[in-house]
Coordinates of C-alpha atoms in Angstrom, one line a residue:
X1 CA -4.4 87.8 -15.3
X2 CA -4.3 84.0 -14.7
X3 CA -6.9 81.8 -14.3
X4 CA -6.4 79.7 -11.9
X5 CA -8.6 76.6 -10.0
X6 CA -9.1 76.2 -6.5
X7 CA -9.6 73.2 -5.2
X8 CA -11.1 71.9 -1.9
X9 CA -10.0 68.8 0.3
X10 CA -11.6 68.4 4.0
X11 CA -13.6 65.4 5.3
X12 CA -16.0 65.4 2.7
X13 CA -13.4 64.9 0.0
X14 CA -12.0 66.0 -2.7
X15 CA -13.9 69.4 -4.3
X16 CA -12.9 70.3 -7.6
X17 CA -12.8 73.8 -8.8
X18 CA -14.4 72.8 -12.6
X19 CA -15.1 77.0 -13.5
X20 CA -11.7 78.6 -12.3
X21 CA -11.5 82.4 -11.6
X22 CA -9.5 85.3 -13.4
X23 CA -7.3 86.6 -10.3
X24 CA -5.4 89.9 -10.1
X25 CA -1.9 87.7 -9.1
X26 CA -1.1 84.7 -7.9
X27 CA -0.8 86.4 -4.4
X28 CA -4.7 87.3 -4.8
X29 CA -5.5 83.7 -5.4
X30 CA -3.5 82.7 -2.5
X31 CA -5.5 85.4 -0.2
X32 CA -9.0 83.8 -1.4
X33 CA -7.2 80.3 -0.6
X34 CA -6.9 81.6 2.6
X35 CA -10.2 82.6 3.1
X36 CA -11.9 79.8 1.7
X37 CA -10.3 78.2 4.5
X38 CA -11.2 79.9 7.1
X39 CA -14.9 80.3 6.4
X40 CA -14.7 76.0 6.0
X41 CA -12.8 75.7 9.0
X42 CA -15.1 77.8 11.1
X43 CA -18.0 76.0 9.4
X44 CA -16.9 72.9 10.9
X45 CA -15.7 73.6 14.2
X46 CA -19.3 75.2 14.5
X47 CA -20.8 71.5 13.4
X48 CA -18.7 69.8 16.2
X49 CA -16.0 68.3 13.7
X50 CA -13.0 68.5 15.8
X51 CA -10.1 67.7 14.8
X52 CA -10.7 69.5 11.3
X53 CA -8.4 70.0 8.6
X54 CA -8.5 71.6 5.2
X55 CA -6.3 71.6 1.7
X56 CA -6.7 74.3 -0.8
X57 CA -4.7 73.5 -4.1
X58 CA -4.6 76.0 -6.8
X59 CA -3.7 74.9 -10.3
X60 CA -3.0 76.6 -13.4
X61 CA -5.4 76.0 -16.9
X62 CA -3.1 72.9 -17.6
X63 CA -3.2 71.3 -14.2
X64 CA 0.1 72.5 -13.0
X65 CA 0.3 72.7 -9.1
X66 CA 0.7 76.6 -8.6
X67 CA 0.3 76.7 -4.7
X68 CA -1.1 74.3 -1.7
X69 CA -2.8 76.0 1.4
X70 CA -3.0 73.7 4.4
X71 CA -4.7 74.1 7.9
X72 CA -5.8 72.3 10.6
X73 CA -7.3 72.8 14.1
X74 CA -8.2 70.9 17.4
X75 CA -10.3 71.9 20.1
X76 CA -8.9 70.5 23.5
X77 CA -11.4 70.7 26.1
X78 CA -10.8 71.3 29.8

């Protein structure tokens, strides 16, 4: 079961995952990535922060770059 860290990049910088989290796979820490995410993304289109964007970089115990989870949105009004 790795433990892995997932860190956090959006406009308010850089978050750092300093307690990890034991995860089932790789695949599972991926998934919470994904929904990390989401809930931040939806966070700040509900703030008004358009154009967002998000990172979500999950290392390994040693630092080692294990995955990178990118997204970004716009809202183009009519």
């Amino acid at each position: 079961m790795p433990h892995l860290y997932l860190h956090l990049e959006n406009h308010n910088g850089l978050q750092r995952d300093l307690e990890g989290h034991n995860y089932e796979t790789i695949d599972a820490a991926i998934s919470e990535a994904g929904r990390t995410a989401g809930s931040v993304l939806a966070e700040d289109i509900a703030a008004g922060r358009t154009p967002v964007s998000i990172r979500v970089m999950i290392e390994d115990a040693d630092g080692a770059r294990i995955a990178t989870l990118q997204s970004s949105t716009n809202i183009d009004r009519c």
